[in-house]
Coordinates of C-alpha atoms and ligand atoms in Angstrom, one line a residue:
X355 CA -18.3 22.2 10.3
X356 CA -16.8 19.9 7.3
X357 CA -14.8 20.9 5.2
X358 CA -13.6 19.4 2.3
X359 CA -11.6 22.2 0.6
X360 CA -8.0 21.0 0.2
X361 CA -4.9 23.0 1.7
X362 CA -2.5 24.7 -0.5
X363 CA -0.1 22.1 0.8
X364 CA -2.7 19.5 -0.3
X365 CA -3.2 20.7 -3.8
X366 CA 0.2 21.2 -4.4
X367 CA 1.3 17.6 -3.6
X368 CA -1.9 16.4 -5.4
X369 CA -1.0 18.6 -8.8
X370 CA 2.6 17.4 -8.3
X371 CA 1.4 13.3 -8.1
X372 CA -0.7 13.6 -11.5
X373 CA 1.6 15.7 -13.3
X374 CA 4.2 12.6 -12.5
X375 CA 1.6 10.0 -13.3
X376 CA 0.5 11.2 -16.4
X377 CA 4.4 12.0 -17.6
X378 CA 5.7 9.2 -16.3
X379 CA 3.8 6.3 -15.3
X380 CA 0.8 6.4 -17.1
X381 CA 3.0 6.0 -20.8
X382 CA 4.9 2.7 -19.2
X383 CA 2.5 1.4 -17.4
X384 CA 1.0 -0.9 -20.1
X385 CA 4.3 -1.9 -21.4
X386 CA 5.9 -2.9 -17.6
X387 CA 2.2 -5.2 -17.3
X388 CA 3.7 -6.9 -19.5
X389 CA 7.2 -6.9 -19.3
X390 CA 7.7 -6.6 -16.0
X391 CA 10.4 -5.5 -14.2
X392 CA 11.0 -2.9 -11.6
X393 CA 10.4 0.3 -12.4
X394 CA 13.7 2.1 -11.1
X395 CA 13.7 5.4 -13.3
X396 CA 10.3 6.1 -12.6
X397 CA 11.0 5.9 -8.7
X398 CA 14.4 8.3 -8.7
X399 CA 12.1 10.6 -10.7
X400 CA 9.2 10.1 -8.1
X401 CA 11.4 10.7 -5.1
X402 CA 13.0 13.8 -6.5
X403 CA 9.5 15.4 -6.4
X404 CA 9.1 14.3 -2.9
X405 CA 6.9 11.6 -3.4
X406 CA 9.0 8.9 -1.5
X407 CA 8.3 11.2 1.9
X408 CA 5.0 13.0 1.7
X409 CA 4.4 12.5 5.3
X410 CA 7.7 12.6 6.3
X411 CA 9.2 15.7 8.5
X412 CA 11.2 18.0 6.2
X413 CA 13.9 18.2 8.9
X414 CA 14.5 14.3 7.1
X415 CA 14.3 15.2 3.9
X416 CA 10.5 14.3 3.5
X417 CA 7.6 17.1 2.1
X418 CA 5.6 17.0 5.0
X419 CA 2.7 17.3 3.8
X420 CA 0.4 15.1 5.9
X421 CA -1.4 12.2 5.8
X422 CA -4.4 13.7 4.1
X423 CA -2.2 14.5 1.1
X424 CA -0.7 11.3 1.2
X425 CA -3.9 9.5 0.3
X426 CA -4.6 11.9 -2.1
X427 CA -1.6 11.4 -4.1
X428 CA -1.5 8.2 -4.1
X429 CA -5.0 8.0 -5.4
X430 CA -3.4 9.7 -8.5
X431 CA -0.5 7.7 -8.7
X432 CA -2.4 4.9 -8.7
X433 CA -5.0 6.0 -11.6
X434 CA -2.0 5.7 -14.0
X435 CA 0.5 2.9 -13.3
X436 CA -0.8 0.5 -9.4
X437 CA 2.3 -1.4 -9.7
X438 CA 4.3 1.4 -9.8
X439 CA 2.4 3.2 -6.8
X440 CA 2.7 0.0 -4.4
X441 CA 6.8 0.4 -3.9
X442 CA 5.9 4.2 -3.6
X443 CA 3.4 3.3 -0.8
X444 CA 5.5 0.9 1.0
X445 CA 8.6 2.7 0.9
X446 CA 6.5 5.8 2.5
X447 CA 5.1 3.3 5.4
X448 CA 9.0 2.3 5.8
X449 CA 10.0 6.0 6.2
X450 CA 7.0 7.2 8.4
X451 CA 7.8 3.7 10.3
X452 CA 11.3 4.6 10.9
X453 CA 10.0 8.2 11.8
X454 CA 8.1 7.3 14.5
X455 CA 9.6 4.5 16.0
X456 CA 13.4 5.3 15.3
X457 CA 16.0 6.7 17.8
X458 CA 17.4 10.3 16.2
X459 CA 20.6 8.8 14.9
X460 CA 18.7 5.5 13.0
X461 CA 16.3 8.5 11.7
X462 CA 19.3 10.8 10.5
X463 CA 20.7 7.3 9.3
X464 CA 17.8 6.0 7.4
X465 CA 14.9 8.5 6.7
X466 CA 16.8 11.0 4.7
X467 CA 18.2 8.3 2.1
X468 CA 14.4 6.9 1.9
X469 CA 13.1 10.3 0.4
X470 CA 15.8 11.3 -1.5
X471 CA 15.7 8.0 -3.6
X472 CA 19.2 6.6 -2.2
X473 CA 18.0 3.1 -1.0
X474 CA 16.1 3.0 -4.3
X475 CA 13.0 2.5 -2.0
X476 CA 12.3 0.2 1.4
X477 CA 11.2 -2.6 2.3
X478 CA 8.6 -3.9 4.7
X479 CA 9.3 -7.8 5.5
X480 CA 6.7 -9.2 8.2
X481 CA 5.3 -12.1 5.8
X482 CA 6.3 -15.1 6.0
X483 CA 5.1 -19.1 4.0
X484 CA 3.3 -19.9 7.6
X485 CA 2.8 -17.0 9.0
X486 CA 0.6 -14.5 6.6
X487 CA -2.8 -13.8 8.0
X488 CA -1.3 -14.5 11.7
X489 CA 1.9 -12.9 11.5
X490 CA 3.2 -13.5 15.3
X491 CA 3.1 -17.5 14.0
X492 CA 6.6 -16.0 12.0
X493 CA 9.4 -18.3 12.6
X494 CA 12.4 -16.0 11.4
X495 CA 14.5 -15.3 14.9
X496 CA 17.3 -12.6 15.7
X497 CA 19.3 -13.7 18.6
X498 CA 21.8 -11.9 20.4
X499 CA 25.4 -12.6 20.5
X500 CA 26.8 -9.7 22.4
X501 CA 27.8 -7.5 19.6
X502 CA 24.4 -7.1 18.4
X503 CA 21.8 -9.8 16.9
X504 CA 22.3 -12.5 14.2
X505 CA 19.1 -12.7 12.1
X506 CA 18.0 -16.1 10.0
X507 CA 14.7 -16.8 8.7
X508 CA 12.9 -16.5 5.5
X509 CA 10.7 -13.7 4.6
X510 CA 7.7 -14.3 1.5
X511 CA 6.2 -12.2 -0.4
X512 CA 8.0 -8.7 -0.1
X513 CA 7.4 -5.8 -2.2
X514 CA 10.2 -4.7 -4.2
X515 CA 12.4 -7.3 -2.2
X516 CA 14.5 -7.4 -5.6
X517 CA 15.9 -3.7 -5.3
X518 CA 15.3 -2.1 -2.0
X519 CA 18.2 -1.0 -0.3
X520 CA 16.5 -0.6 3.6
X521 CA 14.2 -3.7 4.9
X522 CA 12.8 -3.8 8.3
X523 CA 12.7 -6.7 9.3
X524 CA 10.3 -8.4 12.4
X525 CA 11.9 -11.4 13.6
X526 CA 11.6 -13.7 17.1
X527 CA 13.9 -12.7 19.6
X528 CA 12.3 -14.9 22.5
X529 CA 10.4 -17.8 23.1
X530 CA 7.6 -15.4 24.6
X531 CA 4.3 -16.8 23.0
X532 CA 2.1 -15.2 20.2
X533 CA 2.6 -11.2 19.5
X534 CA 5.3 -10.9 22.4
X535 CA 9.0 -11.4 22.1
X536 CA 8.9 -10.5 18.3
X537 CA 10.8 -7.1 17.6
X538 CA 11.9 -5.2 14.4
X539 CA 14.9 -4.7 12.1
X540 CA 16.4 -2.4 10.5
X541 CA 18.3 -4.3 7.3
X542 CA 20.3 -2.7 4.7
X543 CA 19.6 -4.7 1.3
X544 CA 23.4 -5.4 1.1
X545 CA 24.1 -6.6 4.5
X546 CA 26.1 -10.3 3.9
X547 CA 23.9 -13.5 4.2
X548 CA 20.5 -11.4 3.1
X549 CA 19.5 -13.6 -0.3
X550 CA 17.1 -11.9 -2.5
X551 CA 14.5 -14.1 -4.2
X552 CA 13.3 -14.8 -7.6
X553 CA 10.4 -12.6 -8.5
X554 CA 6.8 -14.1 -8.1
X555 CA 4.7 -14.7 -11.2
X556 CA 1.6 -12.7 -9.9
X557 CA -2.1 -11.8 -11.7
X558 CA -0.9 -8.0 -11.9
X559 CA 0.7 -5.3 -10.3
X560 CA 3.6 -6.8 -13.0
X561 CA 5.4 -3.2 -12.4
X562 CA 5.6 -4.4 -9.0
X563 CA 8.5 -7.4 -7.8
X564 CA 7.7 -9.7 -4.6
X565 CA 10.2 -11.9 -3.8
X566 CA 11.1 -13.9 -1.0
X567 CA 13.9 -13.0 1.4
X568 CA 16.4 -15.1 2.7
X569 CA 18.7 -14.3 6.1
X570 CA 21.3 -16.6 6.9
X571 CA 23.1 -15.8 9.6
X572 CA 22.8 -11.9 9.2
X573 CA 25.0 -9.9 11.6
X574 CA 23.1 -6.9 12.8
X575 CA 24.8 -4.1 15.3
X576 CA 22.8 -3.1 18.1
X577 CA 21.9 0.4 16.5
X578 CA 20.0 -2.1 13.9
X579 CA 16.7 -3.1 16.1
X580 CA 14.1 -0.8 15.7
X581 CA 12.1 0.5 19.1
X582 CA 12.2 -1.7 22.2
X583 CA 13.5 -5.4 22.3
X584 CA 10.0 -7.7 22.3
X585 CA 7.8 -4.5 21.4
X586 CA 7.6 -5.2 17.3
X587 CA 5.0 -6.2 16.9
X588 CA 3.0 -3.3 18.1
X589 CA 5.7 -1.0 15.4
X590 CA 4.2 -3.6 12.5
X591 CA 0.3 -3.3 13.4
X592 CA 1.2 0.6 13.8
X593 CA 2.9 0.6 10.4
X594 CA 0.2 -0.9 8.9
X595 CA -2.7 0.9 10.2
X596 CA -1.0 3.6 8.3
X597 CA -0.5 1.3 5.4
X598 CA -3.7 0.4 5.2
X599 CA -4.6 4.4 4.0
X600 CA -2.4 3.6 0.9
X601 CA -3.6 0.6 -0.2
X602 CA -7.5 2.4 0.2
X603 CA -6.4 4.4 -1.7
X604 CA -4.4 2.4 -4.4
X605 CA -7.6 0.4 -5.0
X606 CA -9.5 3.8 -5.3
X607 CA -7.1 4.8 -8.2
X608 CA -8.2 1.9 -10.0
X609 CA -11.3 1.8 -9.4
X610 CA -11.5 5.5 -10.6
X611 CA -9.5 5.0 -14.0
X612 CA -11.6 1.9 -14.6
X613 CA -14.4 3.6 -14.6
X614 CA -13.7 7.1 -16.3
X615 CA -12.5 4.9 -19.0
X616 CA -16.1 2.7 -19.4
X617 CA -17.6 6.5 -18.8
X618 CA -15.9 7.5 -21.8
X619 CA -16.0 4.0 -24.2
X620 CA -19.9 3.9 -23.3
X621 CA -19.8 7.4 -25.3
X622 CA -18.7 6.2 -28.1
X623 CA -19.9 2.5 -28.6
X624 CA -22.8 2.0 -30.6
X625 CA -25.2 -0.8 -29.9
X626 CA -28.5 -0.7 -31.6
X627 CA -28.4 2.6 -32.9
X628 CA -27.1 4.0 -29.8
X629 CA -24.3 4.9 -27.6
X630 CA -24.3 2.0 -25.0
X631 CA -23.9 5.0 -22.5
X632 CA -28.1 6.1 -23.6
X633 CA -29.0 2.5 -21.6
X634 CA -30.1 2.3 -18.1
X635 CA -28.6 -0.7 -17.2
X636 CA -25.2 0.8 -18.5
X637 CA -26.1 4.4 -16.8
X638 CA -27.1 2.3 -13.4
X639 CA -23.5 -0.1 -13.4
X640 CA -21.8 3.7 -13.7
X641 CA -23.6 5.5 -11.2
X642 CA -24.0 2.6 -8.6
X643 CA -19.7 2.6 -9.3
X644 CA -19.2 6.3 -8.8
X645 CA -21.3 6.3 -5.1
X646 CA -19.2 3.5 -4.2
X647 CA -15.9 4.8 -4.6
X648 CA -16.8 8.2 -3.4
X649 CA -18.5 6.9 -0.4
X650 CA -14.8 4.6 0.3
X651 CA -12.7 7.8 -0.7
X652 CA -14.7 9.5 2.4
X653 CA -14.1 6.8 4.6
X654 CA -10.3 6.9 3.7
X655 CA -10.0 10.5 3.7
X656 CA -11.3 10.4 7.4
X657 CA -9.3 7.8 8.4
X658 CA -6.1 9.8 7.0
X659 CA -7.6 13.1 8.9
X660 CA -7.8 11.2 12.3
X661 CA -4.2 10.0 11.6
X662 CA -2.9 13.9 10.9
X663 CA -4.6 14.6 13.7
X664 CA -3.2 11.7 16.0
X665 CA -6.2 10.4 16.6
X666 CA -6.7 6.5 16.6
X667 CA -7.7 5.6 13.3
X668 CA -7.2 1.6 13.3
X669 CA -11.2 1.0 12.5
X670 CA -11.1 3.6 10.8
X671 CA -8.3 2.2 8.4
X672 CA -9.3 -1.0 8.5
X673 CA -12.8 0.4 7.2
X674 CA -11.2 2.4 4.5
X675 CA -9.3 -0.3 2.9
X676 CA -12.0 -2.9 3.0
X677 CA -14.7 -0.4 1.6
X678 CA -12.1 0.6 -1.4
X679 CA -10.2 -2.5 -2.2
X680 CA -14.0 -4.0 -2.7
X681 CA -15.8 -1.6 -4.2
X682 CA -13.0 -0.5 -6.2
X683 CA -12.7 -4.4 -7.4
X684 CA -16.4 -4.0 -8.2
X685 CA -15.7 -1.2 -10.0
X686 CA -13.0 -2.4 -11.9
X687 CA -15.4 -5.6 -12.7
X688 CA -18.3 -3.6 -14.0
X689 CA -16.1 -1.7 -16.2
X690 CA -15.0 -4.9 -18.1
X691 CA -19.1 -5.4 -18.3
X692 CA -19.3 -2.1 -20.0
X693 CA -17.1 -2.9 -22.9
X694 CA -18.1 -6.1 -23.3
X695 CA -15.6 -8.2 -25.2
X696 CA -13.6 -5.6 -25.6
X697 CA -12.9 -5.5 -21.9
X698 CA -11.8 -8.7 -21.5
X699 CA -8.7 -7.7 -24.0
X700 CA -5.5 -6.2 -23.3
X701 CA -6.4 -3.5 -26.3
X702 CA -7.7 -1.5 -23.0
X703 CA -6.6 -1.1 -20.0
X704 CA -9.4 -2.3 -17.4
X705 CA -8.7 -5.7 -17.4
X706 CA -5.0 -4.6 -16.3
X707 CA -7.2 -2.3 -13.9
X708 CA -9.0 -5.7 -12.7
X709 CA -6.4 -7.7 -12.7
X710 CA -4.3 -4.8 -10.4
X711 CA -6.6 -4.0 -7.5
X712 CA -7.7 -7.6 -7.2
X713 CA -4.5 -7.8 -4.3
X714 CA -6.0 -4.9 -2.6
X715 CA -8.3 -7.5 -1.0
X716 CA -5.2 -9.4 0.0
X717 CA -2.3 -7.7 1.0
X718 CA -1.7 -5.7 4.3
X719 CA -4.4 -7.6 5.6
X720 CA -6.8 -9.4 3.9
X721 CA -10.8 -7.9 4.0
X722 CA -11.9 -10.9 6.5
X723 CA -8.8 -9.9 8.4
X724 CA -10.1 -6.1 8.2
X725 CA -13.2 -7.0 8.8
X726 CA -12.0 -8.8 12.3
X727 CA -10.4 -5.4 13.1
X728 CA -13.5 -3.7 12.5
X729 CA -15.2 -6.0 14.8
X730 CA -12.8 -6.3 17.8
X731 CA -12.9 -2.4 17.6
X732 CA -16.6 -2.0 18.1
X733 CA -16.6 -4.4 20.9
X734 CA -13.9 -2.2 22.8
X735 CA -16.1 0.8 21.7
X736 CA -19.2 -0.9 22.9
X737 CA -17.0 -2.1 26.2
X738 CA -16.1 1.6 27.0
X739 CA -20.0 3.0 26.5
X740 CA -21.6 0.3 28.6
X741 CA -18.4 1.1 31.0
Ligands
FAD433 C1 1.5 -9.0 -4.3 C2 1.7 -9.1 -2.8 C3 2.6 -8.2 -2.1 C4 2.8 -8.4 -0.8 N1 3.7 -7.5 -0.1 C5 4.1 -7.8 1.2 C6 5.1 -7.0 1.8 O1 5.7 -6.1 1.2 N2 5.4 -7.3 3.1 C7 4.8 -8.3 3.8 O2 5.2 -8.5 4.9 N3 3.8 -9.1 3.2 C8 3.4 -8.8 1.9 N4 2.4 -9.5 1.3 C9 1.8 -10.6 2.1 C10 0.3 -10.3 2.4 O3 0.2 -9.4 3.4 C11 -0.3 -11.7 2.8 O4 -0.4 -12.4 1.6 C12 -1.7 -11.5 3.5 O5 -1.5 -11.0 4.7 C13 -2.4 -12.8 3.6 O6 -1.6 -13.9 4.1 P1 -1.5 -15.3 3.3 O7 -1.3 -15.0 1.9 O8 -0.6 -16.1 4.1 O9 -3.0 -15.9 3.4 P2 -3.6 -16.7 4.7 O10 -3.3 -16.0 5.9 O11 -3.2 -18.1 4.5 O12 -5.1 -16.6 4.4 C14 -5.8 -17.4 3.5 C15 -7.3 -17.1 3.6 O13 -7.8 -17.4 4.9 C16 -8.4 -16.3 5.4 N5 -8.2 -16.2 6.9 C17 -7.0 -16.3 7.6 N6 -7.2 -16.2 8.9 C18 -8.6 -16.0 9.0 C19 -9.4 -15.8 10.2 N7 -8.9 -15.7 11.4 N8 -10.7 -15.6 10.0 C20 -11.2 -15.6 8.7 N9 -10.5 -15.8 7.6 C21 -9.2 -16.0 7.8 C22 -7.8 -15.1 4.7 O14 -8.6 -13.9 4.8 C23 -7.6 -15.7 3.3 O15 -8.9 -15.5 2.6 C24 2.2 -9.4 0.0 C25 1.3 -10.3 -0.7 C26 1.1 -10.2 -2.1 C27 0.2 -11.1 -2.8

């Protein structure tokens, strides 16, 4: 049997999310778009109501309320302010990461200070100028010196590299080709030699920073590396197989406010004697927007059940975030259509809606990089049938 009821748990970390976003985010987030600028209050207030550590044990100061929940909430987080919602979702992926993959004293360490707000939020630094798509091509190296590792490289592209106070940090540690001999990091933001970047000028997500990183000659102890020495890379495709649920559903929340707000402006806008809304063609662009993003919040709802479950869910992730970040760019596109000139204005907010999910088809994996998940799965599916 399906059932789609939510849990107590569920509806209580869902009520709690759009309570925030509408008090909080929503009221800055058009402002920060353009201004910029890291939203700092916003995140202490979000990870005083748990929000930094939904699926986070509460033995480490998370809410534990699942992964279900998690993609929930961050559906409403992201209705209200994306830019905002991408350091929440990251810093979440840092603190599950650390979770899972942590000894007990690095999760004591680490995981607590995560949810409660301490390390402002953290960091997830696998990108780098060459390697993006293919990140075992990364060229950043941690090499031992007997007292623990010494880390140099340069990291691109990292969300809310400007203020996080944990990073971890994948980095060569042998000459071990491809995917082996890489391992992980755990870097505080104020360790000596780590050089924070100057803010990229991106499309949108403006209440979002990416920077690049800079380690020169970082001295890590050995309670720093994260899991086993040359076994990172398996902890970052983990991570973001997780990820991927929260960026599904960051492009959902877009895609949803875009479209509740062409619901409501075809209401009101008069062309011909009519609303806009009486038209087919107008009636068609909503309807054909709604199945979409219901049939992607399915896919990424079931993709967070496996996960709560702990099931594998990597195709089914994969399939989550390509279905929403597409659809909900569609979405978002179609809602610009709706008003018209209008749309293409920052007097309303869809082309900030637009101009925010577009990355959704970029970042944590791009859709032909999801796509060639997708694939590879079904051939070991199809392998294990015909086996
Ligand atoms: C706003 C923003 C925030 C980000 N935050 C983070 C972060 O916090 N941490 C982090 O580590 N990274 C982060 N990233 C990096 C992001 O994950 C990469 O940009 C992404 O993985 C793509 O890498 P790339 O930009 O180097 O593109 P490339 O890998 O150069 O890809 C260019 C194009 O080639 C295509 N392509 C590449 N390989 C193949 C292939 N085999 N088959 C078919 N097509 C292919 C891609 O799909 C894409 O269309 C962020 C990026 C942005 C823009």
């Amino acid at each position: 049997m399906i059932d789609f009821t939510p849990t107590e748990s569920q509806e209580l970390i869902v009520a709690t999310a759009r309570q925030f976003a509408q008090r909080t985010l929503a009221p800055r987030a058009a402002e920060l778009d353009v201004t910029g600028g890291f939203p700092r209050a916003s995140l202490a207030e979000a990870a005083q109501l748990g929000l930094l550590g939904i699926n986070v044990p509460e033995r480490l100061g998370g809410v534990e309320a699942g992964a279900v929940a998690y993609a929930l909430a961050v559906v409403e987080l992201a209705r209200a302010c994306a830019g905002t919602t991408v350091a929440m979702t990251v810093s979440n992926m840092v603190a599950e990461v650390v979770t899972k993959f942590g000894t007990p004293e690095q999760q004591e360490e680490h995981v607590p200070r995560l949810c409660s707000g301490e390390y402002v939020v953290g960091g997830f630094a696998l990108s780098e100028a060459g390697a993006g798509s293919d990140p075992a091509g990364m060229r950043t190296r941690a090499t031992a010196n007997g007292r623990g590792w010494v880390l140099s490289g340069q990291k691109l592209w990292i969300t809310s590299g400007t203020d996080a106070g944990l990073f971890v940090v994948w980095a060569r540690t042998s000459d071990a080709p491809g995917s082996q001999g890489i391992s992980a990091f755990l870097v505080r933001g104020d360790a000596p030699g780590l050089v924070r970047g100057k803010p990229e000028h991106k499309t949108g997500q403006h209440a979002s920073t990416t920077t690049p990183l800079e380690f020169n000659d970082v001295e890590l102890g050995p309670e720093a590396l994260l899991g086993e020495v040359g076994k990172g890379f398996r902890v970052a495709m983990m991570a973001l197989d997780g990820g991927r649920i929260g960026i599904a559903g960051l492009a959902l929340g877009c895609g949803l406010a875009a479209t509740e707000f062409a619901r409501g402006y075809a209401l009101e806008r008069q062309q011909f004697g009519s609303p806009i809304a009486d038209y087919q063609a107008i009636q068609w662009m909503l309807a054909d927007s709604a199945t979409e993003l219901e049939a992607a919040r399915l896919l990424t709802l079931r993709a967070a059940w496996l996960k709560e479950q702990g099931r594998t869910f990597t195709q089914e992730a994969s399939m989550a975030k390509l279905a929403a970040s597409e659809r909900g760019w569609a979405a978002c596109d179609r809602a610009v259509q709706i008003l018209g000139g209008f749309g293409y204005t920052r007097e309303f907010p869809v082309e900030r809606y637009l101009r925010d999910v577009r990355v959704t088809r970029i970042f944590e994996g791009t859709s032909e990089i999801q796509r060639i998940v997708i694939s590879r799965e079904i051939a070991r599916r199809f392998a294990r049938v015909a086996g």
